[in-house]
Coordinates of C-alpha atoms in Angstrom, one line a residue:
M1 CA -11.1 -10.1 71.9
L2 CA -11.1 -7.0 73.1
W3 CA -8.5 -5.4 70.9
P4 CA -5.9 -3.1 72.8
V5 CA -5.2 0.9 72.0
L6 CA -2.4 0.8 68.9
G7 CA -1.5 4.2 68.1
G8 CA -5.0 3.6 65.6
G9 CA -4.8 1.6 61.7
L10 CA -2.7 3.7 60.5
A11 CA 0.5 3.7 62.9
A12 CA -0.2 0.0 63.0
A13 CA -0.4 -0.3 59.2
G14 CA 3.4 0.6 59.7
A15 CA 3.7 -1.4 62.6
V16 CA 3.1 -4.6 60.0
L17 CA 5.1 -3.1 56.9
A18 CA 8.0 -2.5 59.1
L19 CA 8.3 -6.0 60.8
Q20 CA 7.8 -6.6 57.5
R21 CA 10.5 -4.9 55.7
L22 CA 12.9 -6.4 58.2
R23 CA 11.9 -9.9 58.0
R24 CA 12.5 -9.9 54.5
A25 CA 16.4 -8.0 55.2
A26 CA 16.7 -10.6 58.1
H27 CA 16.4 -13.2 56.3
R28 CA 18.6 -12.4 52.8
Q29 CA 21.3 -12.5 56.1
R30 CA 20.9 -14.8 57.0
P31 CA 22.6 -18.3 56.9
M32 CA 20.7 -21.2 54.3
D33 CA 21.7 -23.2 57.7
A34 CA 20.7 -21.1 60.6
R35 CA 16.4 -21.3 61.3
P36 CA 14.6 -17.4 62.0
R37 CA 14.0 -17.7 65.7
P38 CA 11.0 -18.1 66.2
V39 CA 8.4 -15.4 68.0
P40 CA 7.9 -16.2 71.9
P41 CA 4.1 -17.1 72.7
G42 CA 3.0 -12.8 74.0
L43 CA 4.9 -11.0 71.4
E44 CA 2.7 -13.0 69.0
L45 CA 0.0 -12.2 70.4
L46 CA 0.6 -8.3 70.1
E47 CA 1.3 -8.8 66.3
R48 CA -2.3 -10.6 65.6
Q49 CA -3.1 -8.2 67.7
L50 CA -1.4 -5.4 65.4
R51 CA -2.6 -7.4 61.8
H52 CA -6.6 -7.0 63.2
V53 CA -6.5 -3.5 63.4
A54 CA -4.2 -2.6 60.7
A55 CA -5.5 -0.4 58.7
L56 CA -4.0 -2.0 55.3
D57 CA -5.3 -0.7 52.8
D58 CA -6.2 3.0 53.5
A59 CA -1.7 3.4 54.5
E60 CA -1.6 2.0 51.0
F61 CA -3.7 5.1 49.4
L62 CA -2.9 7.4 51.2
D63 CA 0.5 6.9 50.1
L64 CA -0.5 7.0 46.4
S65 CA -2.7 9.8 46.5
L66 CA -0.2 11.8 48.2
R67 CA 2.4 11.2 45.5
A68 CA -0.3 11.5 42.3
L69 CA -0.1 15.8 44.8
A70 CA 3.2 15.9 44.2
A71 CA 3.3 15.1 40.6
G72 CA 0.1 16.9 39.3
L73 CA 1.2 19.5 41.5
S74 CA 4.9 19.5 40.2
A75 CA 3.9 19.0 36.4
K76 CA 1.9 22.6 37.3
H77 CA 4.9 24.7 37.8
T78 CA 3.0 26.3 41.0
I79 CA 4.3 27.4 43.7
P80 CA 1.4 25.6 45.7
P81 CA -0.7 26.4 49.4
R82 CA 0.1 25.8 52.3
I83 CA -1.7 21.9 53.6
L84 CA -3.0 22.7 57.5
A85 CA -4.5 19.2 57.4
V86 CA -5.8 15.8 55.5
R87 CA -8.5 14.0 56.7
A88 CA -8.5 9.9 55.0
A89 CA -10.9 8.0 54.4
N90 CA -11.8 4.6 53.1
R91 CA -10.7 5.1 49.4
R92 CA -10.8 9.0 49.7
T93 CA -7.8 11.2 50.5
E94 CA -9.0 15.3 50.8
V95 CA -6.2 17.8 51.5
L96 CA -7.6 20.7 53.8
L97 CA -5.3 23.7 52.2
D98 CA -5.1 27.6 54.1
E99 CA -6.3 29.3 51.1
P100 CA -8.6 29.1 48.6
A101 CA -7.2 26.6 44.8
V102 CA -9.2 26.5 41.8
H103 CA -6.6 25.0 39.8
P104 CA -6.6 20.8 41.7
P105 CA -3.7 18.7 40.4
K106 CA -5.2 15.7 38.5
G107 CA -6.8 12.8 40.1
F108 CA -8.4 15.5 42.5
R109 CA -11.6 17.9 42.9
M110 CA -12.4 21.2 44.4
T111 CA -14.2 20.4 48.2
D112 CA -17.3 22.5 48.1
D113 CA -15.3 25.2 50.5
E114 CA -12.9 25.4 47.6
C115 CA -10.3 25.5 50.7
G116 CA -9.1 22.0 49.5
W117 CA -9.3 18.9 47.2
V118 CA -10.6 15.4 47.4
T119 CA -9.3 12.5 45.5
D120 CA -11.3 11.8 42.4
P121 CA -14.4 9.6 42.8
D122 CA -13.4 7.9 38.8
L123 CA -9.6 6.5 40.1
D124 CA -9.3 3.0 40.0
D125 CA -6.6 1.7 41.2
T126 CA -4.0 1.4 37.8
D127 CA -5.2 5.4 37.3
L128 CA -3.7 6.4 41.2
R129 CA -0.5 4.1 40.4
N130 CA 0.0 5.8 37.2
L131 CA 0.0 8.7 38.6
A132 CA 1.5 8.0 41.9
A133 CA 5.0 6.7 39.7
E134 CA 8.2 7.7 40.7
A135 CA 7.2 11.1 42.9
A136 CA 8.9 11.5 46.1
A137 CA 6.7 11.9 49.0
P138 CA 5.7 15.9 50.1
L139 CA 4.6 15.6 53.2
P140 CA 6.7 13.0 55.2
A141 CA 6.5 14.3 57.9
L142 CA 2.9 13.9 58.1
V143 CA 0.8 11.9 61.6
N144 CA -3.0 11.1 62.3
I145 CA -4.2 12.3 65.2
G146 CA -7.0 10.3 65.5
M147 CA -11.0 9.8 64.8
L148 CA -13.2 13.1 62.7
N149 CA -16.6 11.3 63.1
S150 CA -15.4 8.5 60.1
D151 CA -12.1 10.1 59.0
Q152 CA -9.0 9.6 60.3
L153 CA -7.3 12.8 60.5
L154 CA -3.5 14.0 60.0
I155 CA -1.4 17.3 60.6
D156 CA 2.0 18.0 58.7
V157 CA 4.2 18.9 62.3
E158 CA 6.9 20.0 59.5
T159 CA 3.7 22.8 58.3
A160 CA 2.7 23.5 62.2
G161 CA 6.5 23.5 63.3
L162 CA 6.0 23.7 67.2
L163 CA 3.4 21.4 67.6
T164 CA 2.7 20.9 71.6
I165 CA 0.3 18.1 73.7
D166 CA -1.5 18.5 77.4
G167 CA -3.1 16.2 78.8
P168 CA -3.3 13.5 81.3
R169 CA -3.1 10.1 78.3
S170 CA 0.0 13.2 76.0
T171 CA 3.0 9.6 76.3
E172 CA 0.0 7.6 74.8
L173 CA -0.2 9.4 72.3
L174 CA 3.1 10.5 72.2
N175 CA 3.4 7.0 72.0
A176 CA 1.1 6.6 68.7
L177 CA 3.3 9.5 67.1
A178 CA 6.4 8.3 67.1
L179 CA 5.4 4.9 65.8
Q180 CA 4.1 6.5 63.3
L181 CA 7.2 9.0 62.7
A182 CA 9.6 5.8 62.7
T183 CA 7.3 3.5 59.7
S184 CA 4.9 5.3 58.5
A185 CA 4.4 4.5 54.6
W186 CA 3.7 7.9 53.5
A187 CA 7.4 8.6 54.2
D188 CA 10.5 7.5 52.1
H189 CA 12.2 9.0 54.6
I190 CA 12.9 12.1 57.9
D191 CA 15.1 12.5 60.2
V192 CA 13.3 11.7 63.9
I193 CA 15.5 13.5 66.8
V194 CA 13.6 11.4 70.1
T195 CA 15.0 12.7 73.7
G196 CA 14.0 10.9 77.1
G197 CA 11.5 7.7 77.2
A198 CA 10.1 7.5 73.9
P199 CA 10.5 3.5 73.9
L200 CA 10.8 2.8 70.4
S201 CA 14.0 1.1 68.9
D202 CA 15.2 2.6 65.3
A203 CA 15.0 -1.0 64.1
A204 CA 11.4 -0.3 62.7
A205 CA 12.3 2.8 61.2
E206 CA 15.7 1.7 59.0
G207 CA 18.5 4.8 60.4
R208 CA 15.5 7.3 60.5
I209 CA 15.3 8.0 64.9
R210 CA 18.6 9.4 66.0
R211 CA 18.3 9.8 69.6
V212 CA 20.3 12.6 72.1
S213 CA 20.4 13.6 75.2
G214 CA 17.8 16.0 75.4
I215 CA 15.9 19.2 74.5
A216 CA 19.3 21.4 74.2
A217 CA 20.7 18.7 72.2
A218 CA 18.0 18.7 70.1
I219 CA 17.7 23.0 70.3
G220 CA 21.9 22.3 68.0
E221 CA 20.7 20.1 65.8
L222 CA 17.4 21.8 64.8
V223 CA 19.3 24.7 64.5
A224 CA 21.7 23.7 62.2
T225 CA 19.2 21.9 59.7
H226 CA 17.2 25.4 60.0
R227 CA 20.6 27.2 59.0
S228 CA 21.1 24.8 56.8
V229 CA 17.7 24.1 54.6
S230 CA 17.4 28.3 55.2
R231 CA 20.5 29.0 53.2
A232 CA 19.4 26.2 50.1
L233 CA 15.9 27.8 50.0
H234 CA 16.9 30.9 49.7
A235 CA 19.9 29.9 47.2
V236 CA 16.7 28.6 44.5
D237 CA 14.5 31.2 45.7
Q238 CA 11.2 28.6 47.0
P239 CA 9.6 30.2 49.8
H240 CA 9.6 26.8 51.6
T241 CA 10.7 23.2 51.9
L242 CA 6.3 22.4 50.5
A243 CA 6.8 24.7 47.4
A244 CA 11.3 23.7 47.0
R245 CA 9.5 19.5 47.0
F246 CA 7.4 20.6 44.2
S247 CA 9.5 22.5 41.4
R248 CA 12.4 21.1 39.3
H249 CA 15.0 21.7 42.0
T250 CA 14.3 18.4 44.0
G251 CA 17.9 18.3 45.5
D252 CA 18.0 15.7 48.1
G253 CA 13.9 15.9 48.9
W254 CA 14.3 18.6 51.6
I255 CA 13.6 16.0 54.1
P256 CA 13.4 17.6 57.1
T257 CA 14.5 17.1 61.5
I258 CA 11.4 16.7 63.4
V259 CA 11.7 16.8 67.1
L260 CA 9.4 14.8 69.8
T261 CA 10.1 14.7 73.0
D262 CA 8.1 13.5 76.4
E263 CA 9.8 16.7 78.5
T264 CA 8.5 20.0 78.6
P265 CA 10.8 22.6 77.4
T266 CA 12.0 25.7 79.6
A267 CA 10.7 29.1 79.7
S268 CA 13.6 29.9 77.4
Q269 CA 14.0 26.7 75.9
L270 CA 10.7 27.0 74.4
E271 CA 11.9 31.0 73.8
T272 CA 14.2 29.2 71.2
L273 CA 11.4 26.2 69.4
Q274 CA 9.1 29.5 69.1
R275 CA 12.1 31.5 66.9
L276 CA 13.0 28.7 65.2
T277 CA 10.0 27.4 63.8
A278 CA 8.0 30.5 63.6
D279 CA 8.8 30.5 59.8
T280 CA 7.1 26.7 59.5
G281 CA 8.0 25.2 55.8
H282 CA 12.0 25.3 57.0
G283 CA 13.2 21.9 57.3
I284 CA 12.3 21.9 61.2
G285 CA 9.3 20.7 63.2
V286 CA 9.2 20.1 66.7
I287 CA 6.6 18.3 69.3
A288 CA 6.2 18.5 73.0
R289 CA 4.9 18.8 76.6
G290 CA 3.2 21.4 77.0
R291 CA 0.5 24.3 77.3
N292 CA -0.7 26.1 74.2
V293 CA 1.6 29.5 73.2
G294 CA -0.2 30.3 71.1
G295 CA -0.1 27.8 67.8
W296 CA -0.4 23.8 67.4
H297 CA -1.5 22.1 70.1
L298 CA -3.4 18.8 71.4
E299 CA -5.7 19.1 74.0
L300 CA -6.1 15.6 75.0
Q301 CA -8.5 14.9 78.6
P302 CA -8.9 11.8 80.1
D303 CA -12.3 10.0 77.4
R304 CA -9.2 10.4 75.0
K305 CA -11.7 13.6 73.1
L306 CA -9.0 15.2 71.9
T307 CA -9.1 19.1 70.8
L308 CA -6.9 20.7 68.4
A309 CA -5.6 24.7 68.2
P310 CA -5.6 26.1 65.7
L311 CA -8.1 24.4 63.5
G312 CA -11.0 24.2 66.7
L313 CA -11.4 20.6 66.0
T314 CA -12.6 17.9 69.0
L315 CA -11.1 14.3 67.6
V316 CA -10.6 10.9 68.9
A317 CA -7.2 10.3 69.9
D318 CA -5.3 7.4 68.4
L319 CA -4.0 6.5 71.5
L320 CA -0.9 4.6 71.8
E321 CA -0.6 2.8 75.5
C322 CA 3.2 2.3 77.7
D323 CA 3.1 -1.5 77.9
S324 CA 2.0 -1.9 74.1
A325 CA 4.8 0.2 73.3
A326 CA 7.7 -1.5 75.6
A327 CA 6.0 -4.6 73.7
L328 CA 6.1 -3.9 70.4
H329 CA 9.4 -2.3 71.2
E330 CA 10.9 -5.7 71.9
L331 CA 9.2 -7.5 69.5
L332 CA 10.7 -5.6 66.3
D333 CA 14.0 -5.7 69.0
H334 CA 13.3 -9.2 68.1
T335 CA 13.3 -9.3 65.1
V336 CA 16.5 -8.0 63.6
Q337 CA 19.5 -7.9 66.0
P338 CA 22.1 -6.0 64.6
A339 CA 25.5 -6.7 64.8
A340 CA 28.0 -5.2 68.3
I341 CA 29.9 -2.1 66.0
D342 CA 33.6 -1.1 68.5
D343 CA 33.4 2.3 68.9
A344 CA 35.9 3.8 66.4
P345 CA 39.5 5.5 67.4
A346 CA 38.9 8.8 67.2
P347 CA 41.6 10.6 64.7
A348 CA 44.7 12.5 65.6
P349 CA 44.6 16.6 65.0
L350 CA 46.5 17.4 63.3
S351 CA 46.8 21.3 61.4
T352 CA 47.4 22.9 58.1
D353 CA 48.7 22.7 54.0
P354 CA 51.7 20.5 53.7
S355 CA 54.6 23.0 53.5
E356 CA 56.5 23.5 50.4
R357 CA 60.2 24.1 51.9
T358 CA 61.7 21.5 54.2
E359 CA 59.8 23.2 57.3
P360 CA 57.9 20.8 59.7
F361 CA 54.8 18.9 58.5
A362 CA 51.4 19.9 59.4
E363 CA 48.5 18.9 58.2
P364 CA 45.0 20.2 58.0
P365 CA 42.8 20.2 60.4
F366 CA 40.1 17.5 60.1
A367 CA 37.0 16.3 61.9
V368 CA 35.8 13.4 60.4
Q369 CA 38.2 10.5 58.7
V370 CA 36.7 7.9 55.7
R371 CA 39.8 5.4 56.2
V372 CA 39.5 3.2 52.2
L373 CA 43.1 1.5 53.3
G374 CA 42.1 -1.2 54.6
P375 CA 38.2 -2.6 55.5
I376 CA 36.3 1.3 55.0
E377 CA 35.2 3.1 58.1
V378 CA 33.8 6.1 58.8
E379 CA 35.7 7.8 62.5
G380 CA 34.8 10.9 64.2
V381 CA 30.9 10.0 63.8
P382 CA 28.5 9.9 66.6
A383 CA 27.1 6.4 65.8
P384 CA 28.3 3.9 63.2
V385 CA 27.0 4.4 59.1
T386 CA 24.9 1.3 58.3
R387 CA 23.0 1.6 55.7
R388 CA 25.6 0.4 52.9
R389 CA 24.9 2.7 50.3
A390 CA 25.2 6.0 52.3
E391 CA 28.5 4.5 53.0
E392 CA 28.9 4.1 49.8
L393 CA 27.5 8.1 49.5
I394 CA 30.2 8.2 52.2
V395 CA 33.0 6.7 50.9
Y396 CA 32.8 7.8 47.1
L397 CA 32.4 12.0 47.8
A398 CA 35.2 11.9 50.7
L399 CA 37.5 10.5 47.3
H400 CA 36.2 13.4 45.2
P401 CA 36.5 16.5 47.2
E402 CA 35.6 18.6 43.9
G403 CA 31.9 17.2 44.2
V404 CA 30.0 15.3 41.7
S405 CA 26.2 16.2 40.0
D406 CA 23.1 14.4 40.9
D407 CA 23.1 12.1 37.7
K408 CA 26.8 10.8 38.0
L409 CA 26.5 9.8 41.6
K410 CA 23.0 8.0 40.6
T411 CA 24.3 6.7 37.9
I412 CA 27.8 5.9 40.1
L413 CA 25.8 4.2 42.6
W414 CA 23.2 2.3 41.1
R415 CA 24.7 0.9 38.3
D416 CA 22.2 -2.0 37.2
R417 CA 19.7 1.1 37.6
M418 CA 18.8 4.9 38.5
P419 CA 16.9 4.7 41.8
T420 CA 13.6 5.7 43.3
V421 CA 13.0 10.1 44.0
G422 CA 12.6 8.4 47.2
T423 CA 15.4 6.6 47.6
F424 CA 18.0 8.5 46.3
N425 CA 16.7 11.3 49.3
T426 CA 16.5 8.7 51.9
T427 CA 20.6 7.5 50.2
V428 CA 22.0 11.3 50.8
T429 CA 19.4 12.5 54.0
L430 CA 21.1 8.8 55.7
A431 CA 24.9 9.8 53.8
R432 CA 24.1 13.5 56.0
T433 CA 22.9 12.4 59.4
S434 CA 25.3 9.7 59.6
L435 CA 28.4 12.8 59.5
G436 CA 26.4 15.0 61.2
T437 CA 27.6 18.9 62.3
D438 CA 30.6 20.4 63.6
N439 CA 32.0 22.2 66.1
T440 CA 30.1 25.5 65.0
G441 CA 26.6 23.5 64.0
E442 CA 27.2 23.4 60.7
Y443 CA 27.0 19.6 57.6
H444 CA 29.9 18.1 56.6
L445 CA 27.9 17.1 54.1
P446 CA 26.2 20.6 52.5
H447 CA 22.7 20.0 51.5
Y448 CA 22.7 20.3 48.1
A449 CA 20.9 23.5 46.5
G450 CA 23.1 25.6 48.8
T451 CA 26.1 24.7 46.9
G452 CA 24.8 23.2 43.0
A453 CA 26.5 19.9 43.7
Y454 CA 26.8 17.0 46.4
R455 CA 30.3 17.9 48.2
L456 CA 31.6 17.2 51.1
A457 CA 33.5 20.6 53.7
K458 CA 36.7 20.8 53.9
T459 CA 35.9 18.5 57.6
V460 CA 36.1 15.0 55.9
T461 CA 39.6 13.4 54.8
T462 CA 40.5 10.3 53.6
D463 CA 43.7 8.3 55.0
L464 CA 44.1 8.3 51.7
D465 CA 45.1 11.6 52.1
R466 CA 46.8 12.0 54.8
L467 CA 49.0 8.8 53.4
S468 CA 49.5 11.4 50.0
C469 CA 50.8 14.5 52.4
R470 CA 53.3 13.1 53.9
L471 CA 54.4 11.4 50.5
L472 CA 54.5 14.2 48.6
H473 CA 56.3 16.0 52.0
A474 CA 58.4 13.6 52.4
K475 CA 60.7 14.2 49.2
K476 CA 61.7 17.2 50.3
A477 CA 62.4 16.3 54.0
D478 CA 65.6 15.6 55.6
P479 CA 66.3 11.3 55.5
A480 CA 65.7 11.8 59.6
D481 CA 62.3 13.1 59.0
A482 CA 61.8 11.4 56.2
M483 CA 61.4 8.0 57.2
T484 CA 59.6 9.4 60.0
L485 CA 56.7 10.1 57.8
L486 CA 57.1 7.3 55.9
R487 CA 56.0 4.7 59.0
E488 CA 53.8 6.8 60.0
G489 CA 51.6 7.1 56.0
L490 CA 53.1 2.5 56.6
E491 CA 50.4 2.9 59.9
L492 CA 47.7 4.1 58.1
V493 CA 47.6 1.0 56.0
R494 CA 45.8 -1.5 57.7
G495 CA 45.0 -6.2 56.6
S496 CA 48.1 -7.7 55.5
C497 CA 51.5 -5.7 55.6
S498 CA 49.6 -2.6 57.3
T499 CA 52.7 -2.0 59.6
P500 CA 56.0 -1.6 60.5
E501 CA 57.1 -4.7 61.2
A502 CA 55.0 -6.6 59.0
A503 CA 56.6 -5.0 56.0
T504 CA 60.3 -5.7 57.1
N505 CA 59.7 -9.4 57.2
G506 CA 58.7 -9.2 53.9
P507 CA 55.6 -10.7 51.7
T508 CA 52.9 -12.9 53.2
A509 CA 51.5 -15.8 51.7
S510 CA 47.9 -14.0 51.9
S511 CA 49.1 -10.9 50.1
T512 CA 50.6 -12.7 47.2

């Protein structure tokens, strides 16, 4: 049988692992008397093809070796050289550096040209797992672009900054890169902004992919991320995010935001993207169509030959054909069908702090409201918060506006066991991207390194705070105004007896 091109063995491995995670989650959530939906024959064939080409062992070894690298460099407390690319082969990972580095971390050896480190061939599986234990993923934006001889070559999009792609089969290469960013095993989490018609759904990504209307909207997101990460790096005196990940200032993981678009930026948009990504390693990266503008560029030929600038390498590209990408989207979507969530009502605008005098009542303005007086809801955000732990984090911070340390936050949210670094970083980043930014482009949940604590901005409030403000002001107001304030406060409470009419009718059976 002729197996279709499915993005390469590492990309296929990520998709298979995503399917397994989704099925485990669906199994836990399925009622006991319900049976799983059968996979349609066409999708079942695609899954068999996917599993046939998936390089699961290679993906696991790459993940463990990169985490071992992170653990070793963290122990050395030195600023590492920039990582230009990674070559992965059967039980071998080679890291290509931008300058000679004669002191490799534990578990690695120098390459012959001293501009690289390679995994120690004497390492067995137990040694590698011990070295990698509890380490966070150091290169979440790493993507495999194709085969260099018999090795798979990966580049870090955050290090590249702006990666342009040109050639007649660019869409198929973009599909393969999107699949990896959505599902790769060597990333704990990554914030991927997609514009255009990339077919992958976020079902595979578990919160990694966000869609925006176009490049202009994506640039706005990049500006906010670049400003926030740059401020955080300055606060901890680190030159770039790679160094910060290996320092003691782990914060919330320095997780990058990557824009992937199948649109071609206009000249002014390209100029803006070049300016934003000029100082690479500041939390952002872009993959877009376009000609070579003197930076990182992939020139793709019809025969799958791929030229990588500025490294001057020629590879055979790993592509994901459009029909296969659409079918893979359908397979992932079939595996999990998220429940429909009604659009949350927009919060009412407010104004200033409650007055100590009996002047008309006014509240501080806010953009996001966390509702806790009844079912938990987060209003005023771009999309519903679907991850339970991220929602819990938002609620806890909203109820503790003074902020908390990372240790306390971990203890509160994970009472039975401490989370891994990757799990904690992923949860914080999902909460941040779910809350979004205010009208000035600042995050409602700022980066930890920039503030020294996890706390929400003043643009976030709770219905409990709004109720408390009304109760305090009602004590000083005249009776008519007090009745209005108390009625407004009571309307903030949802559930049994949540309306004035229900309150006047006396307690119900459920409330007693």
